[in-house]
Every structure is written in structure tokens, then in C-alpha cells.
Coordinates of C-alpha atoms in Angstrom, one line a residue:
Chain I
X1 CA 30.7 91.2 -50.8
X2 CA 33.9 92.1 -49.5
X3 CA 34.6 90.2 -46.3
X4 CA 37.4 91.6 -43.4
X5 CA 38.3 88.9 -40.6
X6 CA 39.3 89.3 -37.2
X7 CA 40.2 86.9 -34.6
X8 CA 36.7 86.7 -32.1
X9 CA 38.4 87.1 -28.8
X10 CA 41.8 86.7 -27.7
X11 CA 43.7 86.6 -24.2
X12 CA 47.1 88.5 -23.0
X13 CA 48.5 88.2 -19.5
X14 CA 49.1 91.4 -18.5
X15 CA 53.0 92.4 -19.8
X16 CA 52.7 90.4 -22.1
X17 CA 52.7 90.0 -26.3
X18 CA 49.4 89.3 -28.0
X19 CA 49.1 90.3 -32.2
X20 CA 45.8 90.3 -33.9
X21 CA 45.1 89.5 -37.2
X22 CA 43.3 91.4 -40.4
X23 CA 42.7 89.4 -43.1
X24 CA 40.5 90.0 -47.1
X25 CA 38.4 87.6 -48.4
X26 CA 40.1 88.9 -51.5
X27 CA 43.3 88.0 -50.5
X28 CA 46.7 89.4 -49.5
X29 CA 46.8 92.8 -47.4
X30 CA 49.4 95.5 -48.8
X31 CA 50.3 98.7 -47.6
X32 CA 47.5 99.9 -50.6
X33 CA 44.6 98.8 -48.3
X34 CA 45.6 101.3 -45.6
X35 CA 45.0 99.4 -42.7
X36 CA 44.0 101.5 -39.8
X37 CA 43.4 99.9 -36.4
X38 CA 40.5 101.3 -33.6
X39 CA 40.1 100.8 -30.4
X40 CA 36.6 100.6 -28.4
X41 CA 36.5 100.5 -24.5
X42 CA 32.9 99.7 -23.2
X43 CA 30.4 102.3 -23.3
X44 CA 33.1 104.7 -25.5
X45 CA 33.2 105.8 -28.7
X46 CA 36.2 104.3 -30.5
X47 CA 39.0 105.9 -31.0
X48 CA 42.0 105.5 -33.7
X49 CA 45.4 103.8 -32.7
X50 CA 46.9 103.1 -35.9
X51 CA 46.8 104.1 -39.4
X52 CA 48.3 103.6 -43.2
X53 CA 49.8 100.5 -41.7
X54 CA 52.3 101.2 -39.0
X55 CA 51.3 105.0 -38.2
X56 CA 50.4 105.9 -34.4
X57 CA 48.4 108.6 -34.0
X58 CA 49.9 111.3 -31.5
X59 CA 48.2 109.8 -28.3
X60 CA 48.6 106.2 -29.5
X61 CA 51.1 104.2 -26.4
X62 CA 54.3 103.3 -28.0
X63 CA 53.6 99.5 -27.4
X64 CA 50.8 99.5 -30.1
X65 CA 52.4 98.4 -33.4
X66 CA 51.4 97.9 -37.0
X67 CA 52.4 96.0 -39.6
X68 CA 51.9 93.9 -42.5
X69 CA 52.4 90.2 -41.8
X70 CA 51.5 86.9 -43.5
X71 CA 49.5 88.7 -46.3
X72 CA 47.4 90.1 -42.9
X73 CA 47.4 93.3 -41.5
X74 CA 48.4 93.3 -37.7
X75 CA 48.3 95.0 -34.9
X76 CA 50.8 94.1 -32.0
X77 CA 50.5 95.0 -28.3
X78 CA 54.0 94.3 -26.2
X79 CA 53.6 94.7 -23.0
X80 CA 49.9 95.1 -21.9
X81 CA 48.3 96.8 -19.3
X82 CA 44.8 96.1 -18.1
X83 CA 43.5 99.1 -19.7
X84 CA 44.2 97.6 -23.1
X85 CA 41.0 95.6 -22.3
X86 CA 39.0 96.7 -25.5
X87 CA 37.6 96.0 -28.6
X88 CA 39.9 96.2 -31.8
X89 CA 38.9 96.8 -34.8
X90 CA 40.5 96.8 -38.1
X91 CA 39.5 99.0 -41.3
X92 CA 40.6 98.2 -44.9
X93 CA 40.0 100.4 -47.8
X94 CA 39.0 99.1 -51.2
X95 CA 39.2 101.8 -54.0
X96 CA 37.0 104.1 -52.5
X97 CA 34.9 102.2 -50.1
X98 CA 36.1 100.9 -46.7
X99 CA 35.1 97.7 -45.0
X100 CA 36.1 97.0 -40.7
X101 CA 36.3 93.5 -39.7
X102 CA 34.2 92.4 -37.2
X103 CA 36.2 93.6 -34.3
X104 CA 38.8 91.7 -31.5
X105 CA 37.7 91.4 -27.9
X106 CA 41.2 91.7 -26.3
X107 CA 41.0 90.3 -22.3
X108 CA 43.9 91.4 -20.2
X109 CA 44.0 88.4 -17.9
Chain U
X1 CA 42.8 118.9 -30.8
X2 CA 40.0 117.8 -33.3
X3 CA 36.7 118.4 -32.4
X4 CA 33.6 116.8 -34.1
X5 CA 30.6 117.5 -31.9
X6 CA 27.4 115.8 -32.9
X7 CA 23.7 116.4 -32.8
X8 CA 21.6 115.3 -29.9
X9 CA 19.4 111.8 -29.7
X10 CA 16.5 111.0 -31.8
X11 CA 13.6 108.5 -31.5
X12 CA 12.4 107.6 -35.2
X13 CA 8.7 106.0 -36.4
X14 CA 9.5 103.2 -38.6
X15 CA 9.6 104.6 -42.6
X16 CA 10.4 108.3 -41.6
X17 CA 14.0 109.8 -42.0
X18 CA 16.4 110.8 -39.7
X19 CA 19.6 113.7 -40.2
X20 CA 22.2 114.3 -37.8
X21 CA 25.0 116.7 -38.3
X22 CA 28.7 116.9 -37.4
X23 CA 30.8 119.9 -36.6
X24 CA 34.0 120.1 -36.5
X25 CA 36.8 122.7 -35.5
X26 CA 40.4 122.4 -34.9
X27 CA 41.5 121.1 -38.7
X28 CA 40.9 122.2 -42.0
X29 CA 37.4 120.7 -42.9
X30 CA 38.1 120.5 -46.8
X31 CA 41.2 118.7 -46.0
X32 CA 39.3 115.9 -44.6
X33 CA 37.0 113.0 -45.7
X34 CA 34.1 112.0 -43.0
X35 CA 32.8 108.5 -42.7
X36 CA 29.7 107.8 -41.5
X37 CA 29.8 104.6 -39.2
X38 CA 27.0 102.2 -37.6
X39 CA 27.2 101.0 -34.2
X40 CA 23.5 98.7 -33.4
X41 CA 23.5 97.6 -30.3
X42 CA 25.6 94.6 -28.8
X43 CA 27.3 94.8 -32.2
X44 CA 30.7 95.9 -34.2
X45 CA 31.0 98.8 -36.4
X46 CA 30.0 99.1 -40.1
X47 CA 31.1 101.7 -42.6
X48 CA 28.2 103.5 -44.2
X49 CA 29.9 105.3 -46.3
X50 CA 31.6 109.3 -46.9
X51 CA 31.6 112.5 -48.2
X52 CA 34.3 114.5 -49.6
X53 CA 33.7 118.4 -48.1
X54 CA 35.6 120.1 -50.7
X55 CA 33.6 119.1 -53.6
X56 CA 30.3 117.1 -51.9
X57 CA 31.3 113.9 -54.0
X58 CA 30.3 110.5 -52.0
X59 CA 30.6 107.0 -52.2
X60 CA 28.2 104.8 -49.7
X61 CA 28.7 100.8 -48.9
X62 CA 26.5 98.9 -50.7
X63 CA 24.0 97.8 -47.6
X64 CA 22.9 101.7 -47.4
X65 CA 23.2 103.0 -50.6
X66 CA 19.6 102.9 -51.4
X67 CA 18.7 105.0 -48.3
X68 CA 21.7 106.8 -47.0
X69 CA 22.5 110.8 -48.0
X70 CA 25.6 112.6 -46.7
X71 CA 26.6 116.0 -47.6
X72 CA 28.9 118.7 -45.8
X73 CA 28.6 122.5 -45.6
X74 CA 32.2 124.3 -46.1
X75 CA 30.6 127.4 -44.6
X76 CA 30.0 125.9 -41.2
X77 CA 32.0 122.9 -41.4
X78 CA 29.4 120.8 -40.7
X79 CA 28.9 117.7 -42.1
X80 CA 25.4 115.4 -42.6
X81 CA 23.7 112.0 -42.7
X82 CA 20.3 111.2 -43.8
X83 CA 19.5 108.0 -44.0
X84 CA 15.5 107.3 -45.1
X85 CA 12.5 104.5 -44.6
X86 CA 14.2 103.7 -41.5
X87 CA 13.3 100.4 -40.1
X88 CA 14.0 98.6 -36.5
X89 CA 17.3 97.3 -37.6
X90 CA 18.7 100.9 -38.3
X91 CA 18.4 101.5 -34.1
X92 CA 21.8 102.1 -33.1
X93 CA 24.7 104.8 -32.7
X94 CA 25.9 106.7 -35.2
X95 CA 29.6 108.5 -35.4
X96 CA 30.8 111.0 -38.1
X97 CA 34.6 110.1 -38.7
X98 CA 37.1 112.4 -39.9
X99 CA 40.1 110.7 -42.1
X100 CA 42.9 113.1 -42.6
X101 CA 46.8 113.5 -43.0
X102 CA 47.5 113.5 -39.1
X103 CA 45.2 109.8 -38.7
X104 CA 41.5 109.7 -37.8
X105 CA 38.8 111.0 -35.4
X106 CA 35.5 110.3 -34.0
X107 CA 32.6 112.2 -33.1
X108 CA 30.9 111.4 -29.9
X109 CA 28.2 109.3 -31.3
X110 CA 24.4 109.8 -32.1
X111 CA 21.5 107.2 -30.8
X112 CA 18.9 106.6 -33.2
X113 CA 16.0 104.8 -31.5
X114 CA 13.5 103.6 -34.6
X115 CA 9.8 102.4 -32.7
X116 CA 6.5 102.6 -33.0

């Protein structure tokens, strides 16, 4: 069974830099896996941030990024606030089904 | 804006069924795939599976496959998950997901309490 890893938790001062990680147990990440990117405040349903890759979705903050990097998908926040506080997860597809890692817990500390 | 608006609550014996429905408004329905995604509590999310609206065809993750039906009425727009024998594990939210040219969207979520 397809496995899609995410870092457990990670820490970003706030204004800062922090990039998380999407990786396949079945190797490299391209553009063909359509990485999208979600993210889940407490109590909230989650909502999308990023999708096909690099592409925001209309109400997605400019300092949400997405690329491809290091055979990983990633998603890059520059300059957080502490509202980014959340849970991030990632969503791969694989030719027909999809598979989300097991989610990010991004502090803002 | 996107609207997928989700049926209420339900509380579930252990080996009965439950069905909740998605509608949505604001897009063009056939246009769209929605995703079915599983939310128990404490946990992340897992991807149960979709349906296609514009011809009913759907492809489920493995772990539900067995159990899990979705099928979505053009007329109404309104798409729907059953998902059968339900057991304690299968307590948790539920959200239809629509997956279309302009990104994604996410219903509101749909608690499923499974006890005796």
C-alpha cells in the first residue's frame, strides 16, 4: 500500500521561512502526482491552499508556495503569521486513486 | 463562491449503514469530481474514494472498497456516500470534496457516531 509522508510537527518563528515536505513510498514526486496542499485549523473543516503543484487557490495568502523539490512535493510559508498555526496536509494522486499524508502540525512560535 | 452543504449528524448501531448527501451550487456539478474523505477523531484525513457526476463511474481506496457506495444525482446536484456494516472505527467526520478546474472545496463535514 501506497505510503505519503509528512514531517510530524515542525516550528516557525513568526516572519519567518519554514517548508514542509511530501514524499511516495514509491519514489520521486512529479508534477503528474498533482500535489495539492490543505490546510486544517482546530475544530475546522480543511480547506485547500494549493493545488497541481504550485497553484493557489483564489483566497490562498501569497506567501503560501508550492513546488517540486528534492523528488518531494513542498509547500513553503515565508513570512508567517500566527494564524498559519494549522495542520497541513498533503494529497498525491496515483492513477485514479488519491492518498494524503499523514498531515504537518505547523506551531507559530 | 462554491457551496457544498451537507446532511445533518447521525448516530449509527454497529453493522447498519449510513448515507449522507452533498449539494452543491455555485459551479457546474458534472464538471467536478467529489471525494469522499474520513476525519476519526484525534486523527488526519483519509481518502475514501470518488465519483465522477457526469457519468456515475467511481473508484474507492482499497480500505473501503468493500463497504463504501458513492453516486451523484445531476438533477439536484447532489452527491452521496454509503458506507455499510459499520463498525466503531468508522466514528468520525465525513466531508464531500469537490476537485475541479479552479482547485478544491470542502463541505462542512458530517459526524457519524457508530454505538450500541
Amino acid at each position: 500500500q501506497t505510503v505519503v509522508t509528512q514531517e510530524p510537527s515542525l516550528t516557525v518563528s513568526p516572519g519567518g521561512t519554514v517548508t514542509l515536505t511530501c514524499a511516495s513510498s514509491t519514489g520521486a514526486i512529479t508534477s503528474g502526482y498533482y500535489p495539492n496542499w490543505f490546510q486544517q485549523k482546530p475544530g475546522q473543516a480543511p480547506r485547500a491552499l494549493i493545488f497541481s503543484t504550485s497553484n493557489r487557490q483564489s483566497w490562498t495568502p501569497a506567501r503560501f508556495s508550492g513546488s517540486l523539490l528534492g523528488g518531494k512535493a513542498a509547500l513553503t510559508l515565508s513570512g508567517a503569521l500566527p494564524e498559519d498555526e494549522a495542520d497541513y496536509y498533503c494529497l498525491l494522486y496515483f492513477g485514479g486513486a488519491r492518498v494524503f499524508g499523514g498531515g504537518t502540525k505547523l506551531t507559530v512560535l | 463562491e462554491v457551496q457544498l452543504i451537507q446532511s445533518g449528524a447521525e448516530v449509527k448501531e454497529p453493522g447498519t449503514t449510513v448515507k449522507i448527501s452533498c449539494k452543491g451550487s455555485s459551479y457546474t456539478f458534472t464538471d467536478s469530481y467529489v471525494h469522499w474523505v474520513q476525519q476519526a477523531p484525534g486523527k488526519g484525513l483519509e481518502w475514501m474514494g470518488l465519483v465522477d457526476p457526469e457519468n456515475g463511474e467511481t473508484t474507492f481506496a482499497e480500505n473501503f472498497q468493500d463497504r463504501v457506495t458513492m453516486t451523484a444525482d445531476m438533477s439536484t446536484a447532489t452527491a452521496y456516500m454509503a458506507l455499510n456494516n459499520l463498525r466503531s472505527e468508522d466514528t468520525a467526520i465525513y466531508y464531500c470534496v469537490v476537485s475541479f478546474a479552479r482547485g478544491w472545496s470542502w463541505g462542512q463535514g458530517t459526524l457519524v457516531t457508530v454505538s450500541s
